[in-house]
Short mmCIF file of C-alpha atoms in Angstrom, two decimals:
data_model
loop_
_atom_site.label_atom_id
_atom_site.label_comp_id
_atom_site.label_asym_id
_atom_site.label_seq_id
_atom_site.Cartn_x
_atom_site.Cartn_y
_atom_site.Cartn_z
CA MET A 1368 15.61 -47.20 -29.18
CA ARG A 1369 12.47 -46.96 -27.27
CA ARG A 1370 14.44 -44.79 -25.01
CA TRP A 1371 14.65 -42.29 -27.64
CA LEU A 1372 11.39 -42.41 -29.02
CA PRO A 1373 9.56 -39.82 -26.63
CA PRO A 1374 12.18 -36.82 -27.19
CA ILE A 1375 12.06 -37.37 -30.78
CA ALA A 1376 8.32 -37.44 -31.05
CA ILE A 1377 8.14 -34.28 -28.82
CA VAL A 1378 10.84 -32.51 -30.84
CA ALA A 1379 8.93 -33.65 -34.05
CA VAL A 1380 5.49 -32.36 -32.67
CA LEU A 1381 7.12 -28.94 -31.80
CA LEU A 1382 8.98 -28.63 -35.12
CA GLY A 1383 5.71 -29.39 -36.96
CA LEU A 1384 3.68 -26.91 -35.19
CA TRP A 1385 6.12 -24.07 -35.74
CA GLN A 1386 6.57 -25.15 -39.34
CA LEU A 1387 2.77 -24.73 -39.59
CA ALA A 1388 2.58 -21.50 -37.54
CA ALA A 1389 5.18 -20.31 -39.72
CA ASN A 1390 4.11 -21.12 -43.33
CA LEU A 1391 0.36 -19.67 -42.24
CA ASP A 1392 2.07 -16.58 -40.84
CA VAL A 1393 0.13 -16.84 -37.55
CA ILE A 1394 3.20 -15.76 -35.35
CA ALA A 1395 3.86 -12.75 -37.70
CA ASN A 1396 0.32 -11.66 -37.95
CA ALA A 1397 -0.02 -11.96 -34.16
CA LEU A 1398 3.05 -9.97 -33.18
CA HIS A 1399 2.27 -7.61 -36.55
CA ILE A 1400 5.57 -7.80 -38.07
CA GLU A 1401 6.87 -8.96 -41.70
CA PRO A 1402 6.57 -12.82 -42.13
CA PHE A 1403 10.06 -13.16 -43.25
CA LEU A 1404 11.14 -12.24 -39.91
CA VAL A 1405 9.84 -15.30 -38.47
CA PRO A 1406 11.79 -18.26 -40.35
CA SER A 1407 10.16 -21.78 -40.40
CA PRO A 1408 12.23 -24.77 -39.45
CA SER A 1409 12.60 -25.35 -43.01
CA ASP A 1410 14.13 -21.95 -43.54
CA ILE A 1411 16.53 -22.61 -40.78
CA ALA A 1412 17.36 -26.24 -42.12
CA GLN A 1413 18.02 -24.34 -45.52
CA SER A 1414 20.57 -21.93 -44.00
CA LEU A 1415 22.40 -24.69 -41.99
CA TRP A 1416 22.95 -26.20 -45.55
CA THR A 1417 23.58 -23.06 -47.68
CA ASP A 1418 25.53 -21.16 -44.84
CA ARG A 1419 27.62 -24.41 -43.92
CA SER A 1420 31.00 -23.25 -44.54
CA LEU A 1421 30.15 -20.10 -42.53
CA LEU A 1422 28.80 -21.93 -39.68
CA VAL A 1423 31.58 -24.46 -39.84
CA ASP A 1424 34.49 -21.91 -39.89
CA ASN A 1425 32.77 -19.70 -36.95
CA GLY A 1426 31.83 -22.80 -34.83
CA TRP A 1427 35.37 -24.20 -35.19
CA VAL A 1428 36.50 -20.78 -33.71
CA THR A 1429 33.66 -21.06 -30.91
CA LEU A 1430 34.60 -24.40 -30.02
CA GLN A 1431 38.17 -23.75 -29.85
CA GLU A 1432 37.49 -21.10 -27.21
CA VAL A 1433 35.02 -23.28 -25.32
CA ILE A 1434 37.16 -25.94 -25.05
CA ALA A 1435 40.39 -23.74 -24.00
CA GLY A 1436 38.04 -21.90 -21.56
CA PHE A 1437 36.78 -24.90 -19.94
CA ALA A 1438 40.26 -26.23 -19.54
CA LEU A 1439 41.26 -23.16 -18.05
CA SER A 1440 38.35 -23.26 -15.43
CA VAL A 1441 38.84 -27.15 -14.80
CA VAL A 1442 42.36 -26.03 -13.76
CA THR A 1443 41.64 -23.39 -11.67
CA GLY A 1444 38.40 -24.81 -10.43
CA VAL A 1445 39.92 -27.99 -9.13
CA GLY A 1446 42.72 -26.01 -7.65
CA PHE A 1447 41.00 -23.68 -5.76
CA ALA A 1448 38.52 -26.64 -4.79
CA ILE A 1449 41.65 -28.63 -3.10
CA ALA A 1450 43.33 -25.52 -1.51
CA LEU A 1451 39.84 -24.40 -0.06
CA HIS A 1452 39.40 -28.08 1.05
CA LEU A 1453 43.11 -28.06 2.81
CA SER A 1454 42.84 -24.91 4.66
CA PRO A 1455 39.74 -24.24 6.64
CA THR A 1456 41.23 -20.60 6.57
CA LEU A 1457 41.05 -20.15 2.97
CA ARG A 1458 37.78 -21.87 2.81
CA ARG A 1459 36.28 -18.99 5.19
CA ALA A 1460 38.20 -16.37 3.61
CA PHE A 1461 37.66 -17.07 -0.12
CA TYR A 1462 34.05 -19.10 -0.20
CA PRO A 1463 32.15 -15.64 0.03
CA LEU A 1464 34.13 -14.03 -2.80
CA LEU A 1465 33.35 -17.44 -4.77
CA VAL A 1466 29.89 -16.95 -4.59
CA ALA A 1467 30.45 -13.11 -5.35
CA SER A 1468 32.18 -13.89 -8.46
CA GLN A 1469 28.93 -15.30 -9.69
CA THR A 1470 26.95 -12.02 -9.01
CA VAL A 1471 29.22 -10.11 -11.54
CA PRO A 1472 27.13 -9.34 -14.83
CA ILE A 1473 29.34 -10.98 -17.35
CA VAL A 1474 27.75 -8.63 -20.03
CA VAL A 1475 29.06 -5.82 -18.24
CA VAL A 1476 32.39 -7.21 -17.69
CA ALA A 1477 32.89 -8.47 -21.24
CA PRO A 1478 33.57 -5.27 -22.90
CA ILE A 1479 36.19 -4.39 -19.91
CA LEU A 1480 37.99 -7.67 -20.44
CA VAL A 1481 38.15 -6.68 -24.19
CA VAL A 1482 39.69 -3.19 -23.30
CA TRP A 1483 42.24 -5.07 -20.91
CA LEU A 1484 42.98 -8.16 -22.90
CA GLY A 1485 42.54 -7.21 -26.34
CA PHE A 1486 40.62 -8.58 -29.30
CA GLY A 1487 41.93 -11.97 -29.48
CA ILE A 1488 41.07 -15.17 -27.75
CA GLY A 1489 41.92 -13.79 -24.12
CA PRO A 1490 38.89 -11.93 -23.01
CA LYS A 1491 36.85 -14.89 -24.45
CA LEU A 1492 38.74 -17.37 -22.06
CA ALA A 1493 38.36 -15.24 -19.26
CA VAL A 1494 34.63 -14.88 -19.48
CA ILE A 1495 34.33 -18.72 -20.01
CA ALA A 1496 36.49 -19.39 -16.98
CA LEU A 1497 34.60 -16.99 -14.98
CA ILE A 1498 31.18 -18.60 -15.77
CA CYS A 1499 32.80 -22.26 -15.77
CA PHE A 1500 34.93 -22.52 -12.53
CA PHE A 1501 32.03 -21.82 -10.00
CA PRO A 1502 29.96 -24.89 -10.60
CA ILE A 1503 33.59 -27.10 -10.95
CA THR A 1504 34.78 -25.40 -7.63
CA VAL A 1505 31.53 -25.79 -5.50
CA ASN A 1506 30.84 -29.36 -6.61
CA THR A 1507 34.39 -30.59 -6.42
CA LEU A 1508 34.82 -29.21 -3.02
CA ASP A 1509 31.38 -30.54 -2.08
CA GLY A 1510 32.92 -33.98 -3.04
CA LEU A 1511 35.55 -33.76 -1.31
CA ARG A 1512 34.07 -32.73 2.00
CA SER A 1513 31.37 -35.75 1.58
CA VAL A 1514 33.69 -38.45 2.73
CA ASP A 1515 32.53 -40.32 5.84
CA PRO A 1516 34.39 -38.66 9.00
CA ASP A 1517 35.04 -42.36 10.11
CA LEU A 1518 36.68 -43.31 6.92
CA LEU A 1519 39.23 -40.24 7.74
CA LYS A 1520 39.79 -41.38 11.28
CA MET A 1521 40.46 -44.94 9.93
CA MET A 1522 42.81 -43.64 7.40
CA ARG A 1523 44.82 -41.66 10.01
CA THR A 1524 45.47 -45.03 11.95
CA LEU A 1525 46.16 -46.80 8.91
CA ASP A 1526 49.43 -44.55 8.70
CA ALA A 1527 48.02 -42.15 5.81
CA SER A 1528 49.49 -38.79 5.59
CA ARG A 1529 47.06 -35.76 4.65
CA LEU A 1530 48.03 -36.00 1.12
CA GLN A 1531 47.75 -40.04 0.72
CA THR A 1532 44.18 -39.50 2.48
CA LEU A 1533 43.58 -36.84 -0.34
CA ARG A 1534 44.79 -38.91 -3.25
CA ARG A 1535 43.31 -42.48 -2.21
CA VAL A 1536 40.07 -41.36 -0.49
CA GLU A 1537 39.07 -37.83 -1.06
CA ALA A 1538 39.95 -37.29 -4.77
CA PRO A 1539 38.29 -40.54 -5.73
CA THR A 1540 35.05 -39.41 -3.70
CA ALA A 1541 34.94 -36.01 -5.20
CA LEU A 1542 35.66 -37.42 -8.84
CA PRO A 1543 31.81 -37.89 -9.68
CA TYR A 1544 30.93 -34.70 -8.18
CA PHE A 1545 33.63 -32.91 -10.29
CA PHE A 1546 31.73 -34.58 -13.22
CA SER A 1547 28.57 -33.30 -12.02
CA GLY A 1548 29.83 -29.54 -11.96
CA ALA A 1549 32.05 -30.00 -15.05
CA LYS A 1550 28.77 -30.87 -16.94
CA ILE A 1551 26.98 -27.95 -16.10
CA ALA A 1552 29.95 -25.81 -16.74
CA VAL A 1553 30.46 -27.20 -20.26
CA ALA A 1554 26.82 -26.27 -21.07
CA VAL A 1555 26.99 -22.54 -19.97
CA ALA A 1556 30.48 -22.30 -21.44
CA VAL A 1557 29.09 -21.92 -24.72
CA ILE A 1558 26.87 -18.87 -23.42
CA GLY A 1559 30.11 -17.20 -21.86
CA ALA A 1560 31.82 -17.54 -25.51
CA VAL A 1561 29.12 -15.75 -27.15
CA PHE A 1562 29.14 -13.19 -24.68
CA GLY A 1563 32.78 -12.87 -25.12
CA GLU A 1564 32.32 -12.48 -28.85
CA TRP A 1565 29.80 -10.16 -28.65
CA ALA A 1566 32.08 -7.87 -26.49
CA GLY A 1567 34.46 -7.58 -29.52
CA SER A 1568 35.53 -10.11 -32.07
CA SER A 1569 35.70 -10.78 -35.73
CA SER A 1570 34.83 -14.44 -35.73
CA GLY A 1571 32.79 -17.16 -33.96
CA LEU A 1572 29.38 -18.06 -33.54
CA GLY A 1573 28.44 -15.28 -31.29
CA HIS A 1574 29.83 -12.89 -33.75
CA LEU A 1575 27.85 -14.55 -36.67
CA ILE A 1576 24.53 -14.12 -34.53
CA GLN A 1577 25.33 -10.58 -33.82
CA GLN A 1578 26.09 -9.88 -37.56
CA ALA A 1579 23.06 -12.00 -38.97
CA SER A 1580 20.53 -10.45 -36.43
CA ALA A 1581 21.55 -6.93 -37.17
CA GLN A 1582 20.97 -7.88 -40.88
CA LEU A 1583 17.40 -9.38 -39.92
CA GLN A 1584 18.79 -12.74 -41.46
CA THR A 1585 16.71 -14.51 -38.69
CA ALA A 1586 17.26 -18.13 -40.47
CA ARG A 1587 20.88 -17.98 -40.08
CA THR A 1588 20.78 -16.49 -36.23
CA PHE A 1589 18.69 -19.57 -35.76
CA ALA A 1590 20.89 -21.59 -37.53
CA ALA A 1591 23.93 -20.16 -35.65
CA VAL A 1592 22.02 -20.93 -32.52
CA VAL A 1593 21.28 -24.55 -33.54
CA VAL A 1594 25.05 -25.13 -34.24
CA LEU A 1595 25.92 -23.80 -30.63
CA SER A 1596 23.29 -25.93 -29.08
CA ALA A 1597 24.68 -28.81 -30.86
CA LEU A 1598 28.31 -28.04 -29.79
CA ALA A 1599 27.16 -27.81 -25.81
CA ILE A 1600 25.11 -31.13 -26.15
CA LEU A 1601 28.27 -32.97 -27.90
CA LEU A 1602 30.67 -31.55 -25.27
CA PHE A 1603 28.13 -32.66 -22.45
CA GLY A 1604 27.82 -36.00 -23.93
CA LEU A 1605 31.53 -36.26 -24.22
CA LEU A 1606 32.01 -35.65 -20.38
CA ALA A 1607 29.19 -38.05 -19.87
CA VAL A 1608 30.57 -40.79 -21.50
CA LEU A 1609 34.29 -39.88 -19.89
CA GLU A 1610 32.54 -39.91 -16.46
CA ARG A 1611 30.81 -43.39 -16.96
CA ARG A 1612 34.36 -44.93 -17.71
CA VAL A 1613 36.60 -43.14 -14.96
CA ALA A 1614 34.20 -42.36 -12.24
CA TRP A 1615 31.88 -45.29 -12.41
CA TRP A 1616 31.03 -45.67 -8.83
CA GLY A 1617 29.15 -42.72 -8.55
CA PRO A 1618 28.73 -40.10 -5.79
CA ALA A 1619 28.66 -40.84 -2.11
CA GLN A 1620 29.38 -44.50 -2.40
CA THR A 1621 31.47 -44.18 0.94
CA ARG A 1622 28.92 -42.45 2.86
CA SER A 1623 25.74 -44.12 4.05
CA HIS A 1624 23.84 -41.54 5.74
CA MET B 618 49.84 -51.08 37.94
CA ARG B 619 51.40 -49.71 34.70
CA THR B 620 52.29 -46.15 34.46
CA THR B 621 54.21 -44.01 31.91
CA SER B 622 57.31 -44.24 34.13
CA GLU B 623 57.88 -48.03 33.74
CA ALA B 624 58.33 -48.45 29.94
CA PRO B 625 60.12 -45.95 27.89
CA VAL B 626 59.31 -44.50 24.34
CA ALA B 627 57.97 -47.16 21.92
CA GLY B 628 61.39 -46.50 20.09
CA PRO B 629 61.63 -45.86 16.39
CA GLN B 630 58.51 -46.81 15.17
CA SER B 631 58.12 -43.84 13.08
CA VAL B 632 60.66 -44.62 10.57
CA LYS B 633 60.73 -42.22 7.60
CA ARG B 634 58.16 -43.20 4.64
CA ALA B 635 60.72 -42.45 2.01
CA ALA B 636 63.16 -44.94 3.76
CA LYS B 637 60.67 -47.55 3.94
CA ALA B 638 59.47 -46.95 0.15
CA ALA B 639 63.16 -47.36 -0.89
CA ASN B 640 63.89 -50.82 0.68
CA GLY B 641 60.47 -51.98 -0.55
CA SER B 642 59.50 -53.29 2.82
CA ALA B 643 55.95 -52.41 4.01
CA GLY B 644 56.07 -53.37 7.73
CA ARG B 645 57.48 -51.84 10.89
CA ALA B 646 59.60 -53.84 13.16
CA GLY B 647 59.10 -57.05 11.39
CA SER B 648 56.60 -58.33 8.55
CA PRO B 649 53.31 -56.33 8.10
CA GLY B 650 51.19 -59.27 9.60
CA HIS B 651 53.10 -59.78 12.60
CA PRO B 652 53.66 -56.77 14.88
CA ASP B 653 55.61 -56.99 18.42
CA LEU B 654 52.79 -58.22 20.71
CA GLU B 655 54.40 -56.85 23.87
CA ARG B 656 53.86 -53.27 22.70
CA GLY B 657 50.35 -53.91 22.96
CA ALA B 658 49.61 -53.04 26.54
CA VAL B 659 46.95 -50.29 27.05
CA ASP B 660 46.81 -48.58 30.14
CA VAL B 661 43.89 -46.08 30.57
CA SER B 662 43.87 -44.10 33.88
CA ARG B 663 41.55 -41.57 35.47
CA LEU B 664 40.29 -40.92 31.83
CA SER B 665 37.48 -38.04 31.53
CA HIS B 666 36.24 -36.57 28.34
CA SER B 667 33.77 -33.93 27.64
CA PHE B 668 32.30 -32.24 24.64
CA SER B 669 31.81 -28.77 25.85
CA GLN B 670 29.17 -29.19 28.54
CA LEU B 671 28.45 -32.64 27.88
CA ARG B 672 30.38 -35.41 29.86
CA VAL B 673 31.05 -38.40 27.99
CA ILE B 674 33.31 -40.49 30.05
CA GLU B 675 34.05 -40.16 33.75
CA ARG B 676 37.35 -41.44 35.56
CA LEU B 677 37.56 -44.62 33.70
CA GLU B 678 40.13 -47.16 34.48
CA LEU B 679 41.24 -49.64 32.08
CA ARG B 680 44.28 -52.05 31.85
CA VAL B 681 44.48 -54.38 28.67
CA GLN B 682 47.53 -56.89 28.78
CA PRO B 683 49.27 -57.54 25.52
CA GLY B 684 47.47 -60.16 23.59
CA GLU B 685 44.38 -59.94 25.52
CA VAL B 686 40.80 -59.15 23.93
CA VAL B 687 38.54 -56.79 25.99
CA GLY B 688 35.10 -56.34 25.42
CA LEU B 689 33.21 -53.09 26.20
CA VAL B 690 29.41 -53.33 26.57
CA GLY B 691 27.20 -50.52 27.19
CA PRO B 692 24.18 -48.64 26.07
CA SER B 693 24.10 -46.74 22.83
CA GLY B 694 25.47 -43.43 22.77
CA CYS B 695 27.40 -43.95 26.01
CA GLY B 696 30.89 -42.83 24.86
CA LYS B 697 32.53 -46.22 23.70
CA SER B 698 33.17 -44.89 20.21
CA THR B 699 34.67 -41.76 22.00
CA LEU B 700 36.63 -43.89 23.99
CA LEU B 701 38.06 -45.77 20.95
CA GLU B 702 39.27 -42.50 19.49
CA LEU B 703 40.84 -41.51 22.90
CA VAL B 704 42.72 -44.86 23.02
CA SER B 705 43.67 -44.45 19.40
CA GLY B 706 45.35 -40.99 19.70
CA LEU B 707 42.80 -39.76 17.07
CA ARG B 708 41.56 -37.45 20.03
CA GLU B 709 42.99 -36.12 23.57
CA PRO B 710 41.10 -36.43 26.65
CA THR B 711 39.77 -33.69 28.67
CA ALA B 712 41.38 -35.41 31.83
CA GLY B 713 43.37 -38.51 32.80
CA GLU B 714 45.60 -40.38 30.45
CA VAL B 715 45.94 -43.30 27.89
CA ALA B 716 49.12 -45.03 27.05
CA ILE B 717 50.17 -47.67 24.97
CA HIS B 718 53.43 -49.69 25.75
CA GLY B 719 54.09 -46.68 28.42
CA ASP B 720 53.62 -43.97 25.77
CA SER B 721 50.83 -41.63 25.96
CA ARG B 722 51.98 -39.24 23.30
CA PRO B 723 49.11 -38.98 20.50
CA ARG B 724 51.70 -39.87 17.77
CA ALA B 725 53.02 -42.94 19.56
CA ARG B 726 49.32 -44.19 20.24
CA LEU B 727 48.24 -43.57 16.36
CA GLU B 728 51.43 -45.64 15.53
CA SER B 729 50.44 -48.58 17.68
CA CYS B 730 46.38 -48.62 16.84
CA ALA B 731 44.36 -49.59 13.97
CA TYR B 732 40.71 -48.79 14.04
CA MET B 733 37.97 -50.55 12.41
CA PRO B 734 34.64 -48.56 11.99
CA GLN B 735 31.30 -49.95 12.34
CA ARG B 736 30.71 -49.84 8.59
CA ASP B 737 33.16 -51.68 6.33
CA LEU B 738 33.90 -48.32 4.50
CA LEU B 739 35.74 -50.09 1.73
CA LEU B 740 36.84 -47.88 -0.92
CA PRO B 741 34.40 -48.77 -4.22
CA TRP B 742 36.83 -48.07 -6.69
CA LEU B 743 39.75 -50.49 -5.31
CA ALA B 744 39.68 -54.17 -5.39
CA ALA B 745 39.44 -56.17 -2.32
CA ILE B 746 43.00 -57.03 -2.10
CA ASP B 747 43.83 -53.29 -2.68
CA ASN B 748 41.27 -52.06 0.22
CA ALA B 749 42.75 -54.64 2.45
CA ALA B 750 46.63 -53.50 1.74
CA VAL B 751 45.65 -49.62 1.97
CA ALA B 752 47.97 -49.37 5.13
CA LEU B 753 50.88 -50.70 3.46
CA ARG B 754 50.31 -48.46 0.61
CA ASN B 755 50.08 -45.63 2.77
CA ARG B 756 53.40 -46.83 4.33
CA GLY B 757 55.02 -46.28 0.54
CA ALA B 758 54.70 -50.19 -0.51
CA SER B 759 54.38 -50.57 -4.32
CA ARG B 760 51.03 -51.91 -5.22
CA ALA B 761 52.58 -55.20 -6.22
CA ALA B 762 54.49 -55.49 -2.69
CA ALA B 763 51.17 -54.61 -0.96
CA ARG B 764 49.28 -57.09 -2.73
CA ASN B 765 52.06 -59.90 -2.11
CA ALA B 766 51.92 -59.08 1.69
CA ALA B 767 48.16 -59.33 1.69
CA HIS B 768 47.75 -62.33 -0.41
CA PRO B 769 48.41 -64.99 2.25
CA LEU B 770 46.06 -63.53 4.55
CA PHE B 771 43.31 -64.11 1.93
CA GLU B 772 44.24 -67.67 1.77
CA ARG B 773 44.47 -68.00 5.36
CA PHE B 774 40.98 -66.64 6.22
CA GLY B 775 39.03 -68.34 3.73
CA LEU B 776 38.90 -65.20 1.10
CA ALA B 777 41.22 -66.85 -1.61
CA GLY B 778 39.40 -65.88 -5.08
CA PHE B 779 37.70 -62.84 -3.85
CA GLU B 780 41.22 -60.83 -4.42
CA ARG B 781 40.11 -58.93 -7.41
CA SER B 782 36.53 -58.58 -6.70
CA ARG B 783 34.97 -55.05 -6.32
CA PRO B 784 33.43 -54.19 -2.76
CA VAL B 785 29.89 -53.89 -4.65
CA GLU B 786 30.33 -57.32 -5.61
CA LEU B 787 30.83 -58.66 -2.02
CA SER B 788 28.09 -59.68 0.58
CA GLY B 789 27.95 -57.71 3.85
CA GLY B 790 29.81 -60.32 5.61
CA MET B 791 32.74 -60.92 3.03
CA ARG B 792 33.11 -57.08 2.86
CA GLN B 793 33.33 -56.92 6.60
CA ARG B 794 35.98 -59.67 6.59
CA ILE B 795 38.04 -57.72 3.71
CA ALA B 796 37.58 -54.53 6.40
CA PHE B 797 38.89 -56.64 9.18
CA LEU B 798 42.06 -57.93 6.95
CA ARG B 799 42.50 -54.07 6.37
CA THR B 800 42.99 -53.58 10.12
CA LEU B 801 45.26 -56.71 10.55
CA LEU B 802 47.45 -55.79 7.68
CA ALA B 803 48.34 -52.34 9.31
CA GLY B 804 50.49 -54.45 11.39
CA LYS B 805 49.52 -52.94 14.64
CA PRO B 806 49.66 -54.36 17.92
CA VAL B 807 46.37 -52.71 19.19
CA LEU B 808 43.10 -53.23 17.25
CA LEU B 809 40.12 -51.05 17.95
CA LEU B 810 37.16 -52.75 16.76
CA ASP B 811 34.05 -50.40 16.99
CA GLU B 812 30.79 -52.58 16.80
CA PRO B 813 32.44 -54.27 13.86
CA PHE B 814 29.37 -56.70 13.14
CA ALA B 815 26.60 -54.15 14.16
CA SER B 816 25.42 -53.76 10.68
CA LEU B 817 25.06 -57.39 9.59
CA ASP B 818 22.10 -59.79 10.21
CA ALA B 819 22.05 -62.17 12.87
CA ILE B 820 23.07 -64.96 11.04
CA THR B 821 25.82 -63.48 9.28
CA ARG B 822 26.85 -61.85 12.59
CA ALA B 823 26.78 -65.20 14.23
CA GLU B 824 28.99 -66.63 11.27
CA MET B 825 31.40 -63.40 11.46
CA GLN B 826 32.06 -64.25 15.04
CA GLU B 827 33.08 -67.58 14.83
CA TRP B 828 35.34 -66.38 11.98
CA LEU B 829 36.88 -63.63 13.92
CA ALA B 830 37.65 -65.64 16.46
CA GLY B 831 39.45 -68.13 14.34
CA ALA B 832 41.18 -64.87 12.77
CA LEU B 833 42.15 -63.81 16.40
CA ALA B 834 43.24 -67.35 17.32
CA ALA B 835 45.77 -67.28 14.38
CA GLU B 836 46.84 -63.60 14.66
CA SER B 837 47.16 -62.69 18.24
CA ARG B 838 46.47 -58.99 19.05
CA THR B 839 45.64 -56.79 21.69
CA VAL B 840 41.93 -56.09 20.85
CA ILE B 841 39.52 -53.73 22.35
CA LEU B 842 36.17 -54.66 21.17
CA VAL B 843 33.31 -52.14 21.60
CA SER B 844 29.78 -53.63 21.20
CA HIS B 845 26.17 -53.28 22.31
CA ASP B 846 25.64 -57.09 21.98
CA VAL B 847 26.39 -58.98 25.54
CA GLU B 848 26.55 -62.29 23.72
CA GLU B 849 29.15 -61.03 21.01
CA ALA B 850 31.43 -59.44 23.73
CA LEU B 851 31.35 -62.49 25.93
CA TYR B 852 31.92 -64.93 23.04
CA LEU B 853 34.94 -62.99 21.33
CA SER B 854 36.51 -61.38 24.54
CA ASP B 855 38.79 -62.66 27.37
CA ARG B 856 36.91 -60.13 29.54
CA VAL B 857 34.03 -57.91 28.90
CA ILE B 858 33.66 -54.44 30.94
CA VAL B 859 30.07 -53.19 31.44
CA LEU B 860 29.78 -49.40 31.04
CA SER B 861 27.31 -46.94 32.50
CA PRO B 862 25.00 -44.59 30.48
CA ARG B 863 26.95 -41.44 29.78
CA PRO B 864 29.28 -40.34 31.28
CA ALA B 865 30.47 -43.62 30.89
CA ARG B 866 32.13 -45.47 33.89
CA ALA B 867 32.98 -48.93 34.31
CA VAL B 868 30.19 -50.81 36.37
CA ALA B 869 31.11 -54.46 36.14
CA GLU B 870 33.81 -56.57 35.15
CA LEU B 871 33.22 -60.41 34.03
CA SER B 872 35.67 -62.80 32.65
CA ALA B 873 34.45 -64.75 29.58
CA PRO B 874 33.75 -68.33 30.26
CA ALA B 875 35.26 -69.80 27.11
CA PRO B 876 36.51 -67.01 24.97
CA ARG B 877 36.57 -67.73 21.10
CA ALA B 878 35.73 -71.28 21.59
CA ARG B 879 34.25 -73.14 18.75
CA PRO B 880 31.89 -74.34 17.79
CA ARG B 881 30.20 -70.85 18.70
CA LEU B 882 26.62 -72.32 18.89
CA GLU B 883 28.08 -74.69 21.89
CA ALA B 884 30.00 -72.02 23.44
CA VAL B 885 27.08 -69.44 23.75
CA THR B 886 24.60 -72.02 24.88
CA ALA B 887 26.47 -73.54 27.75
CA PRO B 888 25.51 -72.96 31.08
CA GLY B 889 28.48 -70.93 31.98
CA PHE B 890 28.14 -68.56 29.38
CA THR B 891 24.50 -68.04 30.03
CA THR B 892 25.09 -67.29 33.70
CA ALA B 893 27.96 -64.79 32.62
CA ARG B 894 25.31 -63.23 29.83
CA GLU B 895 22.66 -62.84 32.67
CA SER B 896 25.22 -60.85 35.16
CA ALA B 897 25.98 -58.59 32.34
CA LEU B 898 22.64 -57.73 31.51
CA GLU B 899 21.93 -57.39 35.10
CA ALA B 900 24.98 -54.98 35.32
CA LEU B 901 23.56 -52.96 32.24
CA VAL B 902 20.33 -52.63 34.02
CA GLU B 903 21.94 -51.62 37.16
CA GLY B 904 24.41 -49.14 35.79
CA ALA B 905 21.59 -47.59 34.15
CA ARG B 906 20.01 -46.63 37.41
#
């Protein structure tokens, strides 16, 4: 319980200051804008309650997109990492492309993806997967390559085939690294979902944020952001719990230098 | 002098994995714990090796009889580990030849050697017994069959009760014992031990040397033991070869006074042992000139 006290205290103090500033119109005056454009935490809390069905329905849409897109990036990311690990030629050929894929401005690409893939879930999955697969691939690849060279030599004299070494030694070594990448990926996946929805959609939290902010419903915009963060924290937490159960040995246990 | 012409190829050692998995037997030519000792002759002739410009080994000659334990002593970085890699077939020499039971093909050497690295390198996610039996699993044995094969060795070498322990729960000495069982259970006629106890403290190391002496008495194998510890090599080996600094060549050969005699403390303090140790140390100094 004591562990949770500092973060709760910090959040409470910040919310209190924000509430005070909003109530006294400090922020609105400083920015020379109308006070109703600066919602207080209590306004946002109220919106969370009154707009609950709106938030739940759109949150559910976004959650589905995030989970599907994340799953897609896990499959492609891990597959990519294994392929690049097994073939130095592939690694040399694809690694620069892998990095280059991260320089593509998603905001620009998302509308093109909508043109190509339509208004359904397709472009959202593509955007999320494009963002997520990079940390997963890079971390998993690092994990696969982190195995002690002496251990690999030993496995060869213990009659292990390439695939057996991969399965018995390299994959378990890489598992904690994979989880590090997956946790980063799932946190940014919600951003991908919002970009995907902004480019063209009729539902989802990103869509809701876009509508609400166009209508100057700032409290609802913030409420949607709160739900979005909660989703990211929830998914991150689930992955952390899963990691403790299936990859309890942690990274780099087989390497001592 | 043994050469490749004397003994033909080691025979059908590379039985297909599928066949092994099918009949459930994890061993090669007999039970996993007992390889054919006669296959354990190691012949190293005119062996030289370089890494680009760096000459690591130069015209090294080494004959190891089946069942013999040979210690290689030399200064750090003199190419001892490289020599083990060359013997095991993990690496091919720049010049010269390594043959095991007359066969110099890398594949045949890999099939005859089990390598034990300096650090235990146990897999943290596997129980001790599964770590020890990893070679059997690699050859297609089921987990249960591999455990059954490993179990008697745990009994025999004082590790009973530790089968299900995780490596993190074990002391350094215990981990090293498991690592040695893993090497033994590979069922190879030749064991290559690369400074197996270098990471242990002095007391544990002495205990482990005595333990290994007992294990080698019970499970005879051809052993090439690399060490920078003259006393360890003299106590565990039948014969000790002193190597010069890089590029490594043999500068002296000593036969051990009382190989693997127990108790260890008595053996290593006997006058004959002390004399042998002094000559080895002198040879090390001479070789460094």
